[in-house]
Short mmCIF file of C-alpha atoms in Angstrom, two decimals:
data_model
loop_
_atom_site.label_atom_id
_atom_site.label_comp_id
_atom_site.label_asym_id
_atom_site.label_seq_id
_atom_site.Cartn_x
_atom_site.Cartn_y
_atom_site.Cartn_z
CA MET V 687 47.46 94.93 75.96
CA LYS V 688 45.77 94.27 79.52
CA SER V 689 47.94 90.98 79.99
CA ARG V 690 51.22 93.07 79.16
CA THR V 691 50.35 95.55 81.78
CA ILE V 692 49.72 92.96 84.45
CA THR V 693 53.13 91.44 83.52
CA HIS V 694 54.83 94.72 83.84
CA PHE V 695 53.24 95.28 87.26
CA VAL V 696 54.19 91.94 88.47
CA PHE V 697 57.84 92.44 87.22
CA PHE V 698 58.06 95.76 89.05
CA LEU V 699 56.27 94.54 92.15
CA LEU V 700 58.94 91.67 92.31
CA CYS V 701 61.73 94.16 91.92
CA ALA V 702 60.37 96.21 94.68
CA VAL V 703 60.04 93.08 96.84
CA VAL V 704 63.79 92.06 95.92
CA GLY V 705 64.90 95.65 96.80
CA GLN V 706 63.13 95.71 100.08
CA VAL V 707 64.81 92.33 101.00
CA LEU V 708 68.14 93.32 100.03
CA SER V 709 67.82 96.66 101.89
CA ALA V 710 66.71 94.92 105.05
CA GLN V 711 69.99 92.69 105.19
CA THR V 712 73.14 93.83 106.57
CA LEU V 713 76.63 92.78 105.24
CA SER V 714 79.82 93.00 107.27
CA VAL V 715 82.51 94.39 104.94
CA TYR V 716 86.12 94.35 106.02
CA PRO V 717 87.76 97.28 103.97
CA GLY V 718 90.26 95.93 101.46
CA ASP V 719 88.85 92.34 101.54
CA VAL V 720 87.06 92.53 98.31
CA THR V 721 86.69 88.89 97.58
CA ASN V 722 85.53 88.39 101.15
CA ASN V 723 87.77 85.36 101.79
CA GLY V 724 89.10 86.74 105.23
CA LYS V 725 92.42 88.32 104.14
CA VAL V 726 93.67 91.24 101.97
CA ASN V 727 96.17 90.68 99.04
CA ASN V 728 96.67 91.19 95.34
CA ILE V 729 93.71 89.07 94.30
CA ASP V 730 91.33 91.75 95.96
CA PHE V 731 93.10 94.22 93.62
CA LEU V 732 92.03 92.09 90.75
CA TYR V 733 88.35 91.96 91.68
CA LEU V 734 88.59 95.67 92.36
CA GLY V 735 88.86 96.04 88.48
CA LEU V 736 86.00 93.59 87.98
CA GLY V 737 83.73 95.71 90.00
CA TYR V 738 85.00 99.00 88.50
CA ASN V 739 82.51 102.12 88.26
CA PHE V 740 79.60 100.01 89.69
CA ILE V 741 77.20 102.14 92.02
CA GLY V 742 75.32 101.13 94.93
CA PRO V 743 74.14 102.27 98.50
CA SER V 744 76.90 103.88 100.52
CA ARG V 745 77.72 102.91 104.14
CA ASP V 746 77.49 106.42 105.49
CA SER V 747 73.84 105.86 106.44
CA MET V 748 74.90 103.05 108.47
CA GLN V 749 77.84 104.61 110.20
CA GLY V 750 80.14 101.96 108.69
CA ASN V 751 82.43 104.16 106.55
CA SER V 752 85.53 103.45 108.37
CA LEU V 753 88.52 102.11 106.66
CA ALA V 754 89.95 100.14 109.49
CA PHE V 755 90.14 96.11 109.10
CA ALA V 756 87.06 95.49 111.18
CA PRO V 757 83.51 94.73 110.22
CA GLN V 758 81.75 97.45 108.66
CA PRO V 759 78.05 97.14 108.39
CA ALA V 760 76.72 97.73 104.83
CA HIS V 761 73.67 97.46 102.74
CA PRO V 762 74.00 94.79 100.08
CA TRP V 763 73.97 95.91 96.34
CA GLN V 764 71.90 94.67 93.45
CA PHE V 765 75.05 93.17 91.85
CA ASN V 766 77.51 90.40 92.49
CA LEU V 767 81.14 89.96 91.53
CA PRO V 768 81.86 87.08 89.20
CA ASN V 769 82.82 84.99 92.28
CA GLY V 770 79.39 85.52 93.84
CA VAL V 771 80.35 88.03 96.45
CA ASN V 772 78.10 90.87 96.82
CA MET V 773 79.53 94.08 95.05
CA ALA V 774 79.41 96.01 98.40
CA TYR V 775 82.76 94.38 99.31
CA ALA V 776 84.44 96.03 96.42
CA ASP V 777 83.31 99.45 97.76
CA CYS V 778 86.22 99.54 100.09
CA ASN V 779 85.75 103.14 101.36
CA GLY V 780 81.95 102.90 101.44
CA ASP V 781 81.20 105.92 99.33
CA GLY V 782 78.83 103.86 97.05
CA LEU V 783 81.11 103.83 93.96
CA VAL V 784 83.90 101.36 92.89
CA ASN V 785 86.88 103.21 91.78
CA TYR V 786 90.89 103.51 92.03
CA PHE V 787 91.18 106.70 93.97
CA TYR V 788 89.57 105.61 97.04
CA ASP V 789 88.91 101.93 97.03
CA ALA V 790 92.76 100.98 96.16
CA PHE V 791 93.85 102.73 99.25
CA PRO V 792 92.30 100.47 101.77
CA VAL V 793 93.61 97.32 99.98
CA TYR V 794 97.05 98.87 100.23
CA VAL V 795 97.04 99.99 103.67
CA ASN V 796 95.28 96.74 105.02
CA TYR V 797 97.53 94.53 102.90
CA GLY V 798 98.21 91.14 104.52
CA GLU V 799 95.51 91.62 107.34
CA SER V 800 93.48 88.71 108.07
CA ARG V 801 90.50 87.82 110.09
CA GLY V 802 92.43 84.99 111.63
CA ASP V 803 89.59 82.74 112.11
CA SER V 804 88.14 79.57 110.54
CA THR V 805 86.32 81.56 107.94
CA VAL V 806 89.44 82.47 106.10
CA VAL V 807 89.68 80.79 102.44
CA GLN V 808 92.94 80.39 101.17
CA ASP V 809 93.46 81.42 97.41
CA VAL V 810 93.90 78.59 95.01
CA PHE V 811 96.31 78.87 92.13
CA VAL V 812 96.15 76.98 88.85
CA HIS V 813 99.69 76.21 87.68
CA GLY V 814 100.15 76.39 84.13
CA VAL V 815 102.22 73.79 82.24
CA PRO V 816 105.42 75.37 80.19
CA GLY V 817 105.00 74.73 76.67
CA ILE V 818 101.12 74.07 76.87
CA ASP V 819 99.85 77.08 78.62
CA PRO V 820 100.85 80.72 77.94
CA ALA V 821 103.87 81.89 80.28
CA LEU V 822 104.43 85.00 82.37
CA ARG V 823 108.00 85.41 82.31
CA LEU V 824 110.94 88.04 82.81
CA ASP V 825 113.08 88.68 79.74
CA LYS V 826 116.64 87.90 80.55
CA SER V 827 117.78 90.26 78.01
CA GLY V 828 117.48 92.96 80.45
CA LEU V 829 120.32 91.48 82.53
CA PRO V 830 123.43 93.53 82.39
CA SER V 831 126.86 91.91 81.59
CA SER V 832 128.06 92.26 84.83
CA VAL V 833 125.82 91.89 87.89
CA HIS V 834 127.49 92.95 91.11
CA ALA V 835 126.79 94.86 94.51
CA GLY V 836 124.86 98.09 93.75
CA VAL V 837 123.98 97.54 90.12
CA SER V 838 120.53 98.22 89.06
CA PHE V 839 118.79 96.46 86.11
CA SER V 840 115.27 96.24 84.44
CA LEU V 841 113.75 93.14 83.17
CA PRO V 842 110.84 93.27 80.68
CA ILE V 843 107.67 91.39 81.86
CA LYS V 844 106.33 89.48 79.06
CA LEU V 845 102.87 87.56 78.90
CA GLY V 846 102.37 84.83 76.16
CA THR V 847 104.28 84.05 72.98
CA ALA V 848 103.29 84.03 69.30
CA ALA V 849 102.93 80.18 69.71
CA LEU V 850 101.00 80.49 72.88
CA PRO V 851 99.22 83.72 72.97
CA VAL V 852 96.87 84.97 75.80
CA GLU V 853 93.12 85.14 75.02
CA ASP V 854 90.79 87.31 76.89
CA LEU V 855 93.11 88.97 79.49
CA TYR V 856 91.19 91.30 81.80
CA GLY V 857 93.51 91.22 84.86
CA ILE V 858 96.62 89.25 86.39
CA ALA V 859 98.07 88.79 89.75
CA PHE V 860 101.35 87.21 90.53
CA SER V 861 104.35 87.12 92.94
CA ILE V 862 107.97 87.81 92.51
CA TYR V 863 110.33 85.75 94.79
CA VAL V 864 113.89 87.07 95.35
CA ASP V 865 117.00 86.05 97.47
CA PRO V 866 116.89 88.63 100.24
CA ALA V 867 120.65 88.25 100.50
CA TYR V 868 120.99 89.97 97.15
CA ILE V 869 117.79 91.90 96.75
CA ASP V 870 115.52 93.68 99.09
CA PRO V 871 111.96 93.11 98.00
CA ALA V 872 110.99 96.61 99.26
CA THR V 873 113.28 98.08 96.61
CA VAL V 874 111.64 96.22 93.69
CA ASN V 875 109.66 98.29 91.46
CA PHE V 876 107.36 97.83 88.42
CA ASN V 877 106.21 99.84 85.49
CA PHE V 878 103.10 99.09 83.56
CA ASN V 879 102.56 102.78 81.97
CA GLN V 880 103.77 101.78 78.76
CA THR V 881 101.48 101.23 75.47
CA SER V 882 101.18 97.57 74.87
CA TRP V 883 98.68 94.99 73.50
CA ALA V 884 97.10 94.58 77.00
CA ASN V 885 97.17 98.27 77.61
CA PRO V 886 96.49 100.25 74.28
CA ASP V 887 94.41 102.72 76.02
CA ASN V 888 95.49 103.32 79.56
CA ASP V 889 92.20 101.86 80.88
CA ARG V 890 93.95 99.75 83.61
CA ILE V 891 95.28 100.06 87.30
CA PHE V 892 98.06 98.40 88.97
CA MET V 893 99.81 97.92 92.33
CA HIS V 894 102.74 96.00 93.97
CA ARG V 895 103.52 95.37 97.83
CA LYS V 896 106.19 93.74 99.63
CA ALA V 897 104.46 90.69 101.07
CA GLY V 898 107.24 88.89 102.87
CA PRO V 899 111.18 88.90 103.32
CA ASP V 900 111.57 87.41 99.86
CA ARG V 901 108.24 88.22 98.03
CA VAL V 902 106.63 91.08 96.08
CA ASP V 903 103.01 90.78 95.34
CA VAL V 904 101.79 92.36 91.84
CA ALA V 905 98.42 92.94 90.52
CA TRP V 906 97.50 94.52 87.00
CA VAL V 907 93.62 94.83 85.93
CA ARG V 908 91.76 96.62 83.38
CA THR V 909 89.02 98.93 84.37
CA ASP V 910 86.64 99.15 81.35
CA HIS V 911 85.20 95.78 81.27
CA ASN V 912 87.01 94.95 77.87
CA GLN V 913 89.30 92.26 77.81
CA ARG V 914 92.39 91.77 75.39
CA SER V 915 94.25 89.07 73.53
CA GLY V 916 97.75 89.06 72.30
CA PHE V 917 101.27 88.37 73.56
CA ASP V 918 104.58 90.14 74.39
CA GLU V 919 105.57 92.81 76.77
CA ILE V 920 103.21 94.23 79.30
CA GLY V 921 105.65 96.16 81.46
CA SER V 922 109.04 95.96 83.38
CA ALA V 923 110.45 95.04 86.83
CA ASP V 924 113.30 96.98 88.28
CA PHE V 925 115.77 95.48 90.65
CA ILE V 926 118.81 96.73 92.68
CA ILE V 927 121.63 94.33 93.99
CA ILE V 928 122.26 95.53 97.67
CA ILE V 929 125.45 97.16 98.24
CA ASP V 930 126.84 94.87 101.06
CA VAL V 931 126.56 91.49 99.50
CA ILE V 932 128.10 88.92 101.90
CA ASP V 933 129.02 86.40 99.25
CA TYR V 934 129.20 86.40 95.67
CA GLN V 935 127.13 83.38 94.25
CA SER V 936 124.29 82.82 91.85
CA PHE V 937 120.71 83.26 92.80
CA ASP V 938 117.21 83.04 91.24
CA ILE V 939 114.22 85.34 90.67
CA ARG V 940 111.02 83.56 90.42
CA VAL V 941 107.52 84.32 89.11
CA ASP V 942 104.80 82.32 90.90
CA ASN V 943 101.25 82.36 92.35
CA ILE V 944 99.69 83.48 89.23
CA LYS V 945 96.20 84.22 88.74
CA MET V 946 94.78 85.58 85.35
CA LEU V 947 91.14 86.20 84.90
CA ASP V 948 88.85 87.39 81.98
CA LYS V 949 86.08 89.90 82.40
CA PHE V 950 83.76 87.27 83.69
CA GLY V 951 86.26 86.21 86.41
CA VAL V 952 87.06 82.96 84.55
CA GLU V 953 90.66 81.76 85.22
CA THR V 954 93.24 80.67 82.74
CA ALA V 955 96.30 78.74 83.65
CA VAL V 956 99.52 80.50 83.40
CA ALA V 957 102.95 79.06 83.57
CA GLY V 958 105.65 80.82 85.76
CA ASP V 959 109.28 81.43 85.18
CA THR V 960 112.64 81.69 86.86
CA VAL V 961 115.58 83.88 86.03
CA HIS V 962 118.83 82.49 87.15
CA VAL V 963 121.50 85.43 87.81
CA ASP V 964 125.12 84.90 88.22
CA MET V 965 127.10 87.32 90.32
CA ASP V 966 130.36 88.78 89.07
CA ASP V 967 133.18 87.79 91.46
CA GLN V 968 135.44 90.22 90.05
CA PHE V 969 133.56 92.99 92.25
CA LEU V 970 134.65 92.29 95.94
CA SER V 971 132.48 92.96 98.90
CA THR V 972 133.88 94.34 102.25
CA THR V 973 133.96 90.86 103.68
CA HIS V 974 136.47 89.76 100.88
CA THR V 975 139.95 91.11 101.79
CA ASN V 976 142.74 90.89 99.14
CA GLN V 977 146.04 92.88 98.72
CA ASN V 978 144.29 95.76 96.80
CA GLU V 979 141.73 96.15 99.66
CA SER V 980 144.62 96.46 102.45
CA ARG V 981 146.38 99.13 100.57
CA PHE V 982 143.38 101.37 100.30
CA GLN V 983 142.83 103.96 103.17
CA VAL V 984 139.86 106.28 103.79
CA SER V 985 139.55 108.93 106.42
CA PRO V 986 137.72 110.57 108.22
CA ASN V 987 135.09 107.95 108.94
CA PRO V 988 132.51 109.36 109.94
CA ALA V 989 132.76 112.16 107.32
CA LYS V 990 131.19 115.38 106.92
CA GLN V 991 132.70 117.77 104.27
CA PHE V 992 135.41 115.58 102.55
CA LEU V 993 136.99 112.17 102.32
CA SER V 994 140.83 111.84 102.27
CA ILE V 995 141.44 108.69 100.08
CA ARG V 996 144.97 106.92 99.68
CA HIS V 997 146.22 103.99 97.63
CA ASP V 998 149.54 102.60 96.38
CA LEU V 999 148.26 102.65 92.82
CA PRO V 1000 146.56 105.45 90.98
CA ILE V 1001 142.92 105.38 91.66
CA GLU V 1002 141.16 105.42 88.37
CA GLN V 1003 137.55 105.80 89.51
CA LEU V 1004 135.64 106.49 92.64
CA THR V 1005 131.91 106.11 93.07
CA LEU V 1006 129.91 107.02 96.24
CA ARG V 1007 126.64 105.26 96.46
CA ASP V 1008 123.62 105.50 98.84
CA ALA V 1009 122.30 102.56 100.73
CA LEU V 1010 120.15 101.57 97.70
CA GLY V 1011 123.39 101.34 95.39
CA ARG V 1012 122.36 104.43 93.52
CA PRO V 1013 125.50 106.70 92.57
CA VAL V 1014 125.42 110.03 94.20
CA LEU V 1015 129.12 111.01 93.27
CA GLN V 1016 131.46 109.93 90.59
CA PHE V 1017 135.06 110.93 90.07
CA GLN V 1018 138.03 109.87 88.04
CA PRO V 1019 141.14 111.31 89.90
CA ASN V 1020 143.96 108.89 88.46
CA GLN V 1021 145.97 109.87 91.57
CA THR V 1022 147.21 107.66 94.46
CA GLN V 1023 146.05 110.48 96.92
CA VAL V 1024 142.42 112.20 96.63
CA GLU V 1025 140.86 114.87 98.61
CA LEU V 1026 137.19 114.08 97.66
CA PRO V 1027 134.80 117.12 98.67
CA LEU V 1028 131.30 115.86 99.70
CA PRO V 1029 128.16 117.45 98.35
CA PRO V 1030 125.41 118.07 100.69
CA LEU V 1031 123.78 114.71 101.35
CA PRO V 1032 121.40 113.21 104.02
CA ALA V 1033 123.24 111.93 106.92
CA GLY V 1034 123.48 108.01 106.93
CA PHE V 1035 125.60 105.12 105.59
CA TYR V 1036 127.08 105.16 102.04
CA TRP V 1037 129.55 103.02 100.19
CA LEU V 1038 132.50 104.12 98.41
CA GLU V 1039 133.54 102.04 95.49
CA GLY V 1040 137.14 102.46 94.15
CA ARG V 1041 139.02 100.92 91.04
CA SER V 1042 142.52 100.69 90.50
CA LYS V 1043 144.76 98.25 88.08
CA ALA V 1044 144.84 95.88 91.16
CA GLY V 1045 140.99 95.42 91.23
CA THR V 1046 138.15 96.91 93.07
CA PHE V 1047 137.55 97.95 96.68
CA LEU V 1048 134.49 98.90 98.91
CA ARG V 1049 134.27 100.92 102.14
CA LYS V 1050 131.26 101.64 104.27
CA ILE V 1051 131.12 105.39 105.04
CA GLN V 1052 128.98 107.23 107.38
CA ILE V 1053 128.16 110.87 106.52
CA THR V 1054 127.07 113.24 109.23
CA ASN V 1055 125.45 116.72 108.98
#
């Protein structure tokens, strides 16, 4: 009994000594850089999920609670992330709790920031082998029958197959590469709200961010420290073909830079994917002039209250689209002359798409208030 008491005393004494040593140390936390590798990206969001709901000393007492990407003094926590980095780096806002509502914001606003010195460590991606490793892919079944300027479409995001299922998924980060001549990465949107094998209980968070002229970074991670195994759809990606396409050719949408982790931070190789998209050349852009285009007249331009539209052949359909290609007005006049009243619209540039038996035409329209 006496020896057990002495053992307990020694244990608590060691804990106290370790606690004093930790509290005497000071870390330099850059808000958003959860992995402490010198830059902020979607991998930091993955590790935010790995540290979710952990509690430690706040930065308030050290006057280090700023969200600016600059060294903020912080006391080390008693826990480490799976990569060996102290959990204090996951507390991006410095309130002593790792969660989504306050700690994801610094990751988002400081996205792409870098210390810019020799201490920056580049992320390493393990490239999976198709047919051997599970794949993260965009389902081509979501492509419409006709892909042309202004069209929008949604591609299901599928992870794993029945032949190559995923084991022990906790989080996954990846990049979507697009051709900026056809798709603006700032308009790409993602939806991971649906119930799936990976998300049966909504214990997950996700983010996406434009990371370059041709790239969108994405991260999805669970928050309950329970991993999932399975295969098939985990979400969807929405794309819009820009309205002023210069040339109608084929282009690719590519999934790359994939990092998938289990709840212990162990990485599994995942193969990427490329979707080949063929543009439909029967829809002509403003740079392609044909006989039908030259017989199409629109005035006034700029316009305020109405558009006067004239054509040699009956106009079967008119569609007014905003700068993102979304239809804001549709009309089927079946007349050669149309006076088209304009609804109240924000000032800016729009695209008027018309169709007749001779083909399709586009005009760039400026609307003023």
